[in-house]
Amino acid sequence: MRSLPVRRVRRLIALVAAAALLPVATGVAQPPEGSAGSIQEVQGIANTAAGRADCRGDAMPEPGLQGDVSAADRDSGRSTQGYRCNITRVGGYAGRGGGITSTSFDHCVYLGSFFPGNLLGPATGVQVIDVSDPTNPVLTATLTEPAMLAGTWESLKVNPVRKLLVGTGAPALTGAGLISVYDVSDCAHPRLLNPGPGTDLTLPVPITAHEGGFSPDGNTYWASGVVPGIVSAVDLTDPATPRVIWQGMPGTSMHGMGLRADGNRLYLANNMGGLTILDTSAVQRRDPDPQVPVIAEMTWTDGWATQQAIPVEYGGRPYLFVADEAGSGGVKLIDIFDDTQPRVVNSIKLEINLSEHRDNAIASSMGGSIFAYDAHYCAADRPSNPTALACGWISSGIRVFDVRDPFHVREIAYYNPPAKTGHNIELWNSPHALASIIGAPVLSAPSVMQALNDGIFDPATAMSTRTGDLAFGDLSTDWCFSAPEWHGTQLWAACADNGFSTLQLAPEVYTPPADQRSTGGA
C-alpha cells in the first residue's frame, strides 16, 4: 500500500469528520409553479464555473484549475510566492494575523481578533489600522474591551450612517453577553460608547454571539449564534445602553445575514445549507411586543454552512448573492421578487468547486482542515445594478467577478496571497496558524518528542512538510475569510495569515461606476 503524506492523512480524517456533520438534504428549492426554470436547470447552473480571468501584465497565474493550489505547488514551496491576476498588492499590515473577519470605515481597517491567540500580542484585541497611505498602513490603536479580547469571530461590523463599530465576544465558536459599541467618527481612534452593559462583565447583554449585522439605519444590531441558533435584535438608538428588544430561534444553527434597505426584511443564512427570510418590520417600527414571522425558508444540497446574504437589485428587481462556507456551494444568485417563494437562478463557482474536480480538490487540500476552496464573505461594488463582486474564497484567495449580467458571470481578477509555511508560531491572531477552529489536530507533546527523536523535527524552523504539518498545522495556503471591501479601484482585504492588504485592480478590467460607494459584508 502506498503511504500518504501526513498532511493528506489529516485531511482525510477532517473530511470524514465533516461528512458526519452534514445535514440531511431536502433538495434544491423548486421554482414556483408556472415560473420560468426547473430543478434540472438549477442543478445545471450549480455545476458550472465562472469564465476564467484573462491575466495581463506581470501576472503570476494559477498553473492549473481555477482556484486550485496544487499539491505540487504546496510541497515544492511555490505557493509561498502566491498567485495574482490583474491585481497588484500595494501595501499592507501583517501584524500577528488577521483574525477571521475584519471590516473598514473611511480610511481605517479593524482587524478582527481570534481567541486566545490575540491575547499574546504585542497588539492585543482588535487592531486599528490607518490606511491613509495605502502603501504604508500603520497601527494607531488597539481595542481591548472584553468583547474584543474574547475574539470577535464574524461579528465585527460598521454602520457608516451612524459611524458605529460593533463587535461581540465569541471565544469558542459561540459566545454570550459581551458587546462593544464604538464611535468611529475619528476612525483611527474609536471611542467606546457603552462602558456599562455588554462591556462591564457584571452587566452582560442577553445575546449569543458569533455573527452580526446592522440594519441600514444603524439603529439595530442583529446578533446570531450558531450553537444554538438564537438571533437577537439589539437596540442601539442609545448606543451607550444596548438592549435586546426581540429574540428568537428561527433554526437550530444560524449564521450571517443581510437586511433590505428599509430594514423590514432579514435574510438569514442557515448553517444547514439554506436561507431563512424574516419579516423584521415590527422591530424596525419598534412595536412594543414585536413579532418576527418567518416568510420563507429554502434549502439546497450543493453547499452548506451558508455564510451570508447580500441584497442587490438589477433593474429594480431584488436578488441576493448568498455564499456557502462549505461543501463547494460557491455563491448563489437568488431571486426574491416574491420573497415568499425565493428561487436559485444562478451560481458562481470556480473550476475547483465542480463535482468533476472533487478528486483534485481533495488531493491538493488534504491537511488544511475542513476549510479549503469555498466562498466565505463577499461584497458588491454597489447595491443597485452592481458591476463587480469580490469574495474571500478561503484557500483560493481573493476572487473578483464581473456581475453586470448576473446570469453570465466571469472572473476578472484574483489574488491568492503568499503561503506562510513555517511561520505558525509568529501568527498568534491567525485561526489558521493556530489550527484551532475545526480539524487540523496538533500532535501531543509525546508525539513531538518522538519526531525529535526520529530526527524529522527542527524546533527552530518547523519548515519541512512533514514536521510543519505534524507540529503546527498546514500553512501551504492562507485562509481569506473576510469580505474584500471596495475603495474605488482598490480592494481592502484581510486574510488569516497575511493580515491586511491593499490591493489595486488593473484599470483594464475594472472601472468603478460613477455612483459607486464602498460596501462591506453585511
Short mmCIF file of C-alpha atoms in Angstrom, two decimals:
data_model
loop_
_atom_site.label_atom_id
_atom_site.label_comp_id
_atom_site.label_asym_id
_atom_site.label_seq_id
_atom_site.Cartn_x
_atom_site.Cartn_y
_atom_site.Cartn_z
CA MET A 1 0.00 0.00 0.00
CA ARG A 2 1.33 3.44 -0.96
CA SER A 3 1.68 5.66 2.08
CA LEU A 4 0.20 9.14 2.11
CA PRO A 5 1.92 12.27 3.46
CA VAL A 6 0.78 13.16 6.97
CA ARG A 7 -0.86 16.33 5.63
CA ARG A 8 -3.10 14.26 3.36
CA VAL A 9 -3.99 11.72 6.01
CA ARG A 10 -5.08 14.51 8.30
CA ARG A 11 -7.20 15.98 5.53
CA LEU A 12 -8.96 12.63 5.09
CA ILE A 13 -9.69 12.50 8.81
CA ALA A 14 -11.12 16.02 8.67
CA LEU A 15 -13.28 15.14 5.67
CA VAL A 16 -14.70 12.10 7.41
CA ALA A 17 -15.48 14.20 10.46
CA ALA A 18 -17.11 16.85 8.29
CA ALA A 19 -19.20 14.25 6.48
CA ALA A 20 -20.56 13.05 9.78
CA LEU A 21 -21.86 16.56 10.42
CA LEU A 22 -23.51 17.06 7.03
CA PRO A 23 -27.20 17.93 7.28
CA VAL A 24 -29.89 15.80 5.74
CA ALA A 25 -30.52 17.45 2.38
CA THR A 26 -34.03 18.47 1.46
CA GLY A 27 -33.35 19.25 -2.18
CA VAL A 28 -32.75 22.30 -4.31
CA ALA A 29 -35.51 24.85 -3.89
CA GLN A 30 -38.03 24.40 -6.70
CA PRO A 31 -39.10 27.49 -8.66
CA PRO A 32 -42.71 28.49 -8.06
CA GLU A 33 -45.31 26.74 -10.16
CA GLY A 34 -45.76 28.46 -13.50
CA SER A 35 -42.46 30.35 -13.28
CA ALA A 36 -39.50 30.00 -15.59
CA GLY A 37 -36.87 27.45 -14.67
CA SER A 38 -36.82 23.89 -13.39
CA ILE A 39 -34.96 21.76 -10.91
CA GLN A 40 -32.89 20.35 -13.75
CA GLU A 41 -31.86 23.83 -14.84
CA VAL A 42 -30.97 24.82 -11.27
CA GLN A 43 -28.84 21.71 -10.86
CA GLY A 44 -27.13 22.52 -14.16
CA ILE A 45 -26.06 26.00 -13.11
CA ALA A 46 -24.83 24.56 -9.81
CA ASN A 47 -22.12 22.65 -11.69
CA THR A 48 -20.83 25.42 -13.96
CA ALA A 49 -17.73 27.53 -13.30
CA ALA A 50 -17.46 31.26 -13.95
CA GLY A 51 -15.43 32.16 -17.03
CA ARG A 52 -11.69 32.43 -16.38
CA ALA A 53 -9.91 35.75 -15.99
CA ASP A 54 -7.67 36.89 -18.83
CA CYS A 55 -4.44 37.60 -16.95
CA ARG A 56 -2.35 40.52 -18.20
CA GLY A 57 0.91 42.27 -17.46
CA ASP A 58 3.15 40.79 -14.75
CA ALA A 59 0.62 38.24 -13.55
CA MET A 60 1.66 35.15 -11.61
CA PRO A 61 -1.31 32.98 -12.58
CA GLU A 62 -2.53 29.70 -11.20
CA PRO A 63 -0.97 26.91 -13.26
CA GLY A 64 -3.91 24.52 -13.19
CA LEU A 65 -7.58 24.54 -12.29
CA GLN A 66 -9.20 27.87 -11.49
CA GLY A 67 -8.95 28.36 -7.71
CA ASP A 68 -6.68 25.36 -7.05
CA VAL A 69 -3.37 25.43 -5.21
CA SER A 70 -1.93 22.16 -6.37
CA ALA A 71 -0.29 19.60 -4.12
CA ALA A 72 2.89 20.02 -6.20
CA ASP A 73 2.95 23.78 -5.56
CA ARG A 74 2.32 23.26 -1.87
CA ASP A 75 5.01 20.62 -1.49
CA SER A 76 7.61 22.48 -3.59
CA GLY A 77 7.06 25.78 -1.81
CA ARG A 78 5.75 27.54 -4.94
CA SER A 79 2.62 28.54 -3.02
CA THR A 80 4.76 30.75 -0.76
CA GLN A 81 5.05 33.16 -3.70
CA GLY A 82 1.29 33.50 -4.07
CA TYR A 83 -0.73 33.95 -7.27
CA ARG A 84 -2.11 37.08 -8.83
CA CYS A 85 -4.05 38.07 -11.92
CA ASN A 86 -4.92 41.70 -12.74
CA ILE A 87 -4.35 42.70 -9.10
CA THR A 88 -1.29 44.30 -7.50
CA ARG A 89 -0.64 44.43 -3.78
CA VAL A 90 0.42 47.99 -2.98
CA GLY A 91 0.76 47.76 0.79
CA GLY A 92 -0.35 46.01 3.91
CA TYR A 93 -0.10 45.37 7.62
CA ALA A 94 0.53 41.79 8.69
CA GLY A 95 0.63 42.14 12.46
CA ARG A 96 0.15 38.73 14.04
CA GLY A 97 -2.57 37.69 11.62
CA GLY A 98 -5.99 38.96 10.58
CA GLY A 99 -8.42 37.00 12.74
CA ILE A 100 -11.47 35.58 10.97
CA THR A 101 -13.23 38.63 9.54
CA SER A 102 -12.34 42.30 9.59
CA THR A 103 -14.05 45.47 8.42
CA SER A 104 -13.30 49.05 7.42
CA PHE A 105 -14.61 52.60 7.62
CA ASP A 106 -13.32 55.75 5.96
CA HIS A 107 -9.51 55.41 5.85
CA CYS A 108 -9.30 52.77 8.59
CA VAL A 109 -9.41 48.99 8.92
CA TYR A 110 -10.34 47.00 12.00
CA LEU A 111 -8.63 43.60 12.13
CA GLY A 112 -10.79 41.02 13.88
CA SER A 113 -9.44 39.22 16.93
CA PHE A 114 -9.19 35.48 17.47
CA PHE A 115 -9.17 34.00 20.96
CA PRO A 116 -6.92 33.03 22.68
CA GLY A 117 -4.02 33.85 20.38
CA ASN A 118 -4.81 37.56 20.22
CA LEU A 119 -4.14 37.83 23.96
CA LEU A 120 -0.45 37.19 23.35
CA GLY A 121 0.06 40.44 21.49
CA PRO A 122 2.04 42.51 21.02
CA ALA A 123 -1.18 44.20 19.82
CA THR A 124 -3.97 42.53 21.78
CA GLY A 125 -7.64 42.65 20.89
CA VAL A 126 -8.86 44.34 17.69
CA GLN A 127 -6.13 46.19 15.79
CA VAL A 128 -7.00 49.58 14.29
CA ILE A 129 -5.08 50.28 11.08
CA ASP A 130 -4.84 53.72 9.44
CA VAL A 131 -4.73 53.30 5.64
CA SER A 132 -4.45 56.99 4.77
CA ASP A 133 -1.35 55.91 2.88
CA PRO A 134 -2.39 52.65 1.20
CA THR A 135 1.26 51.79 0.59
CA ASN A 136 2.10 52.02 4.28
CA PRO A 137 -0.81 51.22 6.64
CA VAL A 138 0.05 51.80 10.30
CA LEU A 139 -1.33 50.63 13.62
CA THR A 140 -2.96 53.51 15.52
CA ALA A 141 -4.86 51.83 18.36
CA THR A 142 -5.97 48.53 19.84
CA LEU A 143 -9.43 47.83 21.23
CA THR A 144 -9.12 45.80 24.40
CA GLU A 145 -12.61 45.75 25.89
CA PRO A 146 -13.78 42.25 26.95
CA ALA A 147 -15.66 41.52 23.71
CA MET A 148 -12.59 42.45 21.68
CA LEU A 149 -10.29 40.28 23.75
CA ALA A 150 -12.73 37.37 23.72
CA GLY A 151 -12.48 37.10 19.92
CA THR A 152 -14.84 38.85 17.51
CA TRP A 153 -15.26 35.87 15.14
CA GLU A 154 -17.59 37.18 12.35
CA SER A 155 -19.36 39.85 14.39
CA LEU A 156 -17.20 42.93 13.74
CA LYS A 157 -19.31 45.29 11.63
CA VAL A 158 -19.52 49.01 10.80
CA ASN A 159 -22.59 51.12 10.11
CA PRO A 160 -21.44 54.09 8.01
CA VAL A 161 -24.65 56.09 8.54
CA ARG A 162 -24.19 56.41 12.29
CA LYS A 163 -20.43 55.82 12.26
CA LEU A 164 -20.68 52.92 14.68
CA LEU A 165 -18.41 49.91 15.05
CA VAL A 166 -19.78 46.88 16.92
CA GLY A 167 -18.24 43.57 17.88
CA THR A 168 -19.38 40.75 20.13
CA GLY A 169 -17.21 38.29 22.03
CA ALA A 170 -17.14 34.68 20.78
CA PRO A 171 -14.19 32.85 22.33
CA ALA A 172 -15.13 29.36 21.12
CA LEU A 173 -17.47 29.31 18.11
CA THR A 174 -20.26 30.85 20.19
CA GLY A 175 -20.12 33.46 22.92
CA ALA A 176 -22.64 35.25 25.09
CA GLY A 177 -23.18 38.54 26.87
CA LEU A 178 -20.31 40.65 25.54
CA ILE A 179 -20.82 43.52 23.09
CA SER A 180 -18.83 46.70 22.48
CA VAL A 181 -20.10 49.75 20.62
CA TYR A 182 -17.69 52.41 19.35
CA ASP A 183 -17.98 55.84 17.77
CA VAL A 184 -15.63 55.83 14.75
CA SER A 185 -16.09 59.45 13.70
CA ASP A 186 -12.32 59.60 14.18
CA CYS A 187 -11.82 56.20 12.57
CA ALA A 188 -8.22 55.80 13.70
CA HIS A 189 -9.16 56.25 17.35
CA PRO A 190 -12.53 54.59 18.11
CA ARG A 191 -14.29 55.76 21.25
CA LEU A 192 -16.17 53.26 23.42
CA LEU A 193 -19.81 54.28 23.91
CA ASN A 194 -21.12 51.57 26.26
CA PRO A 195 -18.86 51.33 29.29
CA GLY A 196 -21.61 49.51 31.18
CA PRO A 197 -23.95 46.96 29.54
CA GLY A 198 -22.08 44.42 27.45
CA THR A 199 -18.65 45.72 28.46
CA ASP A 200 -18.77 45.51 32.23
CA LEU A 201 -18.56 41.76 32.92
CA THR A 202 -21.16 42.11 35.66
CA LEU A 203 -23.65 43.62 33.19
CA PRO A 204 -23.93 41.17 30.27
CA VAL A 205 -26.37 41.79 27.43
CA PRO A 206 -28.51 38.63 26.88
CA ILE A 207 -27.29 37.64 23.42
CA THR A 208 -25.48 34.76 21.82
CA ALA A 209 -22.53 35.76 19.67
CA HIS A 210 -20.80 34.55 16.53
CA GLU A 211 -22.17 36.65 13.67
CA GLY A 212 -23.79 40.04 13.39
CA GLY A 213 -25.09 42.73 11.11
CA PHE A 214 -26.62 46.21 11.17
CA SER A 215 -29.96 47.43 9.99
CA PRO A 216 -29.18 50.00 7.27
CA ASP A 217 -30.21 52.91 9.51
CA GLY A 218 -27.79 51.74 12.22
CA ASN A 219 -30.40 51.64 14.97
CA THR A 220 -30.42 47.85 15.29
CA TYR A 221 -27.57 45.38 15.54
CA TRP A 222 -28.62 41.80 14.83
CA ALA A 223 -26.58 39.13 16.63
CA SER A 224 -26.72 35.43 15.86
CA GLY A 225 -25.29 32.35 17.50
CA VAL A 226 -24.52 29.04 15.89
CA VAL A 227 -24.98 26.81 18.94
CA PRO A 228 -27.86 27.29 19.48
CA GLY A 229 -29.27 29.37 16.62
CA ILE A 230 -30.59 32.23 18.72
CA VAL A 231 -31.00 35.55 16.89
CA SER A 232 -31.23 38.80 18.84
CA ALA A 233 -32.22 42.33 17.83
CA VAL A 234 -30.15 44.79 19.88
CA ASP A 235 -31.48 48.32 20.01
CA LEU A 236 -28.73 50.92 19.56
CA THR A 237 -30.91 54.02 19.47
CA ASP A 238 -28.86 54.98 22.52
CA PRO A 239 -25.55 53.23 21.82
CA ALA A 240 -24.49 53.72 25.43
CA THR A 241 -27.17 51.28 26.58
CA PRO A 242 -27.58 48.41 24.10
CA ARG A 243 -30.67 46.39 24.93
CA VAL A 244 -32.36 43.35 23.41
CA ILE A 245 -35.81 44.14 22.01
CA TRP A 246 -36.52 40.82 20.27
CA GLN A 247 -35.09 37.34 20.41
CA GLY A 248 -35.98 34.12 18.65
CA MET A 249 -34.63 30.86 17.32
CA PRO A 250 -35.60 30.51 13.64
CA GLY A 251 -33.37 27.45 13.23
CA THR A 252 -31.02 25.15 15.07
CA SER A 253 -27.87 26.88 13.82
CA MET A 254 -27.95 30.29 12.17
CA HIS A 255 -25.12 32.25 10.57
CA GLY A 256 -24.64 35.59 8.79
CA MET A 257 -27.23 37.91 7.36
CA GLY A 258 -28.18 40.81 5.16
CA LEU A 259 -31.02 43.30 5.51
CA ARG A 260 -33.21 45.04 2.99
CA ALA A 261 -32.60 48.77 2.59
CA ASP A 262 -35.72 49.64 4.62
CA GLY A 263 -34.78 47.23 7.43
CA ASN A 264 -38.04 45.32 7.10
CA ARG A 265 -36.57 42.04 5.84
CA LEU A 266 -33.72 40.00 7.28
CA TYR A 267 -32.09 37.41 5.01
CA LEU A 268 -30.59 34.90 7.42
CA ALA A 269 -28.10 32.21 6.43
CA ASN A 270 -28.75 28.73 7.78
CA ASN A 271 -25.77 26.56 8.68
CA MET A 272 -27.63 23.51 7.46
CA GLY A 273 -27.35 24.88 3.92
CA GLY A 274 -30.06 27.37 3.07
CA LEU A 275 -31.76 30.68 3.70
CA THR A 276 -34.49 31.94 6.01
CA ILE A 277 -36.33 35.20 5.28
CA LEU A 278 -37.76 37.04 8.29
CA ASP A 279 -40.23 39.92 8.43
CA THR A 280 -38.49 42.39 10.74
CA SER A 281 -40.82 45.33 10.18
CA ALA A 282 -42.17 45.21 13.75
CA VAL A 283 -38.65 45.53 15.14
CA GLN A 284 -37.87 48.30 12.68
CA ARG A 285 -41.01 50.18 13.81
CA ARG A 286 -40.16 49.49 17.47
CA ASP A 287 -43.52 47.88 18.24
CA PRO A 288 -43.93 47.28 21.99
CA ASP A 289 -44.07 43.48 21.57
CA PRO A 290 -42.55 42.88 18.13
CA GLN A 291 -43.26 39.66 16.27
CA VAL A 292 -40.79 38.44 13.64
CA PRO A 293 -42.51 35.84 11.45
CA VAL A 294 -40.69 33.58 9.01
CA ILE A 295 -41.72 34.49 5.45
CA ALA A 296 -39.86 31.74 3.63
CA GLU A 297 -37.30 29.00 4.08
CA MET A 298 -35.26 27.28 1.40
CA THR A 299 -32.52 24.66 1.42
CA TRP A 300 -30.11 23.19 -1.10
CA THR A 301 -27.76 20.26 -1.45
CA ASP A 302 -24.69 21.76 -3.14
CA GLY A 303 -23.12 23.55 -0.21
CA TRP A 304 -23.79 24.08 3.47
CA ALA A 305 -22.70 26.28 6.37
CA THR A 306 -24.33 29.09 4.38
CA GLN A 307 -22.46 32.22 5.40
CA GLN A 308 -24.13 35.46 4.37
CA ALA A 309 -26.64 37.16 2.09
CA ILE A 310 -26.06 40.38 0.13
CA PRO A 311 -29.17 42.24 -1.08
CA VAL A 312 -28.79 43.76 -4.55
CA GLU A 313 -31.10 44.74 -7.37
CA TYR A 314 -30.90 44.67 -11.14
CA GLY A 315 -33.26 46.96 -13.00
CA GLY A 316 -35.31 47.34 -9.82
CA ARG A 317 -35.76 43.56 -9.33
CA PRO A 318 -34.39 42.32 -5.97
CA TYR A 319 -31.87 39.49 -5.68
CA LEU A 320 -29.46 38.10 -3.12
CA PHE A 321 -25.90 36.91 -3.51
CA VAL A 322 -25.60 34.08 -0.96
CA ALA A 323 -22.29 32.37 -0.13
CA ASP A 324 -21.79 28.84 1.21
CA GLU A 325 -18.83 28.37 3.52
CA ALA A 326 -18.57 24.62 2.96
CA GLY A 327 -19.45 21.90 0.50
CA SER A 328 -18.24 23.75 -2.63
CA GLY A 329 -21.55 25.59 -2.91
CA GLY A 330 -19.94 28.79 -4.16
CA VAL A 331 -22.14 31.88 -4.36
CA LYS A 332 -25.80 31.59 -5.36
CA LEU A 333 -27.93 34.25 -7.03
CA ILE A 334 -31.42 34.10 -5.52
CA ASP A 335 -34.42 35.87 -6.99
CA ILE A 336 -36.53 37.37 -4.17
CA PHE A 337 -39.02 39.32 -6.28
CA ASP A 338 -41.61 37.20 -4.47
CA ASP A 339 -39.93 36.82 -1.13
CA THR A 340 -42.37 34.15 -0.06
CA GLN A 341 -41.00 31.92 -2.83
CA PRO A 342 -37.29 32.66 -3.31
CA ARG A 343 -35.54 30.66 -6.01
CA VAL A 344 -31.97 29.99 -7.08
CA VAL A 345 -31.42 31.37 -10.58
CA ASN A 346 -27.64 31.21 -10.97
CA SER A 347 -24.49 30.06 -9.22
CA ILE A 348 -20.91 31.36 -9.15
CA LYS A 349 -18.25 28.71 -8.70
CA LEU A 350 -14.60 28.14 -9.54
CA GLU A 351 -13.42 25.15 -11.51
CA ILE A 352 -12.03 23.57 -8.34
CA ASN A 353 -15.59 23.61 -6.89
CA LEU A 354 -17.12 21.47 -9.64
CA SER A 355 -18.09 17.88 -8.93
CA GLU A 356 -15.88 16.52 -11.70
CA HIS A 357 -12.86 18.07 -9.97
CA ARG A 358 -13.62 16.80 -6.47
CA ASP A 359 -10.64 14.42 -6.56
CA ASN A 360 -8.32 17.32 -7.42
CA ALA A 361 -9.73 19.39 -4.59
CA ILE A 362 -9.21 16.63 -2.06
CA ALA A 363 -5.74 15.78 -3.35
CA SER A 364 -4.43 19.34 -3.05
CA SER A 365 -6.19 20.49 0.11
CA MET A 366 -5.65 17.49 2.39
CA GLY A 367 -4.16 18.63 5.66
CA GLY A 368 -5.69 22.10 5.64
CA SER A 369 -8.61 21.30 7.96
CA ILE A 370 -12.17 21.21 6.59
CA PHE A 371 -11.76 24.70 5.12
CA ALA A 372 -10.50 24.57 1.58
CA TYR A 373 -11.79 26.05 -1.68
CA ASP A 374 -15.03 27.62 -0.51
CA ALA A 375 -16.58 31.06 -0.66
CA HIS A 376 -16.98 32.89 2.62
CA TYR A 377 -17.72 36.63 2.58
CA CYS A 378 -18.37 38.76 -0.50
CA ALA A 379 -19.04 42.43 -1.24
CA ALA A 380 -20.72 44.03 -4.26
CA ASP A 381 -19.31 47.31 -5.55
CA ARG A 382 -22.77 48.87 -5.22
CA PRO A 383 -26.22 47.60 -4.20
CA SER A 384 -28.11 48.77 -7.29
CA ASN A 385 -27.00 47.26 -10.61
CA PRO A 386 -23.64 46.07 -9.24
CA THR A 387 -20.86 45.65 -11.75
CA ALA A 388 -18.42 43.57 -9.70
CA LEU A 389 -18.46 41.13 -6.79
CA ALA A 390 -15.33 40.48 -4.71
CA CYS A 391 -15.13 37.45 -2.43
CA GLY A 392 -12.82 35.92 0.11
CA TRP A 393 -12.67 32.33 -1.19
CA ILE A 394 -10.70 30.84 1.74
CA SER A 395 -7.76 28.86 0.23
CA SER A 396 -8.43 30.23 -3.27
CA GLY A 397 -7.72 33.77 -2.03
CA ILE A 398 -9.50 36.94 -3.17
CA ARG A 399 -11.67 36.44 -6.29
CA VAL A 400 -13.27 39.23 -8.31
CA PHE A 401 -16.15 38.68 -10.75
CA ASP A 402 -17.85 40.78 -13.41
CA VAL A 403 -21.54 40.60 -12.43
CA ARG A 404 -23.01 43.26 -14.70
CA ASP A 405 -25.01 40.41 -16.21
CA PRO A 406 -25.64 38.20 -13.17
CA PHE A 407 -26.67 35.29 -15.38
CA HIS A 408 -23.37 35.29 -17.29
CA VAL A 409 -20.66 35.85 -14.68
CA ARG A 410 -16.97 35.76 -15.45
CA GLU A 411 -13.91 36.20 -13.25
CA ILE A 412 -11.79 39.27 -13.95
CA ALA A 413 -9.07 39.14 -11.27
CA TYR A 414 -7.72 37.22 -8.30
CA TYR A 415 -5.08 37.48 -5.61
CA ASN A 416 -4.08 34.47 -3.55
CA PRO A 417 -1.53 35.71 -1.00
CA PRO A 418 1.81 34.02 -0.34
CA ALA A 419 1.50 30.99 1.91
CA LYS A 420 3.13 31.48 5.31
CA THR A 421 4.53 27.96 5.51
CA GLY A 422 6.62 27.52 8.64
CA HIS A 423 5.59 30.82 10.26
CA ASN A 424 2.88 29.42 12.51
CA ILE A 425 4.46 30.48 15.78
CA GLU A 426 4.57 34.12 14.62
CA LEU A 427 0.87 34.38 13.83
CA TRP A 428 -0.91 34.37 17.18
CA ASN A 429 -4.02 36.11 15.83
CA SER A 430 -4.50 33.75 12.87
CA PRO A 431 -7.06 30.96 13.36
CA HIS A 432 -5.37 29.16 10.50
CA ALA A 433 -1.91 29.27 12.05
CA LEU A 434 -3.23 28.24 15.44
CA ALA A 435 -5.05 25.36 13.75
CA SER A 436 -7.75 25.75 16.36
CA ILE A 437 -11.07 26.25 14.54
CA ILE A 438 -12.13 22.88 13.14
CA GLY A 439 -9.95 19.90 12.36
CA ALA A 440 -6.18 20.36 11.88
CA PRO A 441 -5.23 18.43 15.04
CA VAL A 442 -1.96 19.29 16.71
CA LEU A 443 0.23 16.44 17.87
CA SER A 444 0.58 15.85 21.57
CA ALA A 445 3.86 16.59 23.33
CA PRO A 446 4.90 12.89 23.32
CA SER A 447 4.36 12.79 19.53
CA VAL A 448 6.54 15.85 19.05
CA MET A 449 9.19 14.25 21.25
CA GLN A 450 9.06 11.14 19.07
CA ALA A 451 9.51 13.32 15.98
CA LEU A 452 12.54 14.91 17.64
CA ASN A 453 13.98 11.50 18.45
CA ASP A 454 13.43 10.39 14.85
CA GLY A 455 15.35 13.41 13.60
CA ILE A 456 12.49 14.77 11.49
CA PHE A 457 11.58 17.84 13.56
CA ASP A 458 13.64 21.03 13.71
CA PRO A 459 12.07 23.13 16.50
CA ALA A 460 13.96 26.21 15.31
CA THR A 461 12.25 26.34 11.92
CA ALA A 462 9.49 23.71 11.69
CA MET A 463 9.86 24.14 7.95
CA SER A 464 9.75 20.65 6.45
CA THR A 465 6.48 19.44 5.01
CA ARG A 466 6.32 16.55 7.43
CA THR A 467 7.23 18.36 10.64
CA GLY A 468 5.42 21.58 9.80
CA ASP A 469 2.21 19.63 9.36
CA LEU A 470 2.85 17.45 12.40
CA ALA A 471 3.58 20.16 14.91
CA PHE A 472 1.68 23.24 13.87
CA GLY A 473 -0.82 22.64 11.07
CA ASP A 474 -0.63 23.13 7.33
CA LEU A 475 0.01 26.69 6.12
CA SER A 476 0.57 25.84 2.45
CA THR A 477 -2.17 28.36 1.61
CA ASP A 478 -3.75 31.23 3.51
CA TRP A 479 -7.38 31.43 4.61
CA CYS A 480 -9.14 34.51 3.20
CA PHE A 481 -12.39 34.76 5.14
CA SER A 482 -13.12 38.50 5.11
CA ALA A 483 -15.12 40.36 2.51
CA PRO A 484 -12.74 42.39 0.34
CA GLU A 485 -14.18 45.87 0.76
CA TRP A 486 -14.41 48.31 -2.15
CA HIS A 487 -12.50 51.59 -2.02
CA GLY A 488 -12.63 52.94 -5.56
CA THR A 489 -10.34 50.79 -7.69
CA GLN A 490 -8.79 49.26 -4.59
CA LEU A 491 -9.88 46.31 -2.50
CA TRP A 492 -9.03 46.32 1.19
CA ALA A 493 -8.74 42.69 2.18
CA ALA A 494 -7.75 40.73 5.26
CA CYS A 495 -6.64 37.10 5.35
CA ALA A 496 -5.91 34.98 8.39
CA ASP A 497 -2.13 34.61 7.97
CA ASN A 498 -1.15 37.63 5.84
CA GLY A 499 -3.23 40.14 7.77
CA PHE A 500 -4.37 43.26 5.89
CA SER A 501 -3.53 44.06 2.25
CA THR A 502 -4.41 46.96 -0.02
CA LEU A 503 -4.99 45.55 -3.50
CA GLN A 504 -5.09 47.58 -6.71
CA LEU A 505 -7.26 46.32 -9.55
CA ALA A 506 -5.89 46.77 -13.06
CA PRO A 507 -7.78 49.56 -14.90
CA GLU A 508 -8.13 47.30 -17.93
CA VAL A 509 -10.51 45.04 -16.02
CA TYR A 510 -12.32 47.36 -13.63
CA THR A 511 -13.57 50.93 -13.71
CA PRO A 512 -15.81 51.86 -10.77
CA PRO A 513 -19.32 53.11 -11.57
CA ALA A 514 -19.78 56.84 -11.13
CA ASP A 515 -22.08 56.34 -8.15
CA GLN A 516 -20.09 53.53 -6.53
CA ARG A 517 -19.88 53.53 -2.78
CA SER A 518 -17.84 51.25 -0.53
CA THR A 519 -19.77 48.23 0.68
CA GLY A 520 -18.63 45.62 3.14
CA GLY A 521 -20.08 42.27 4.01
CA ALA A 522 -23.40 42.51 5.83
#
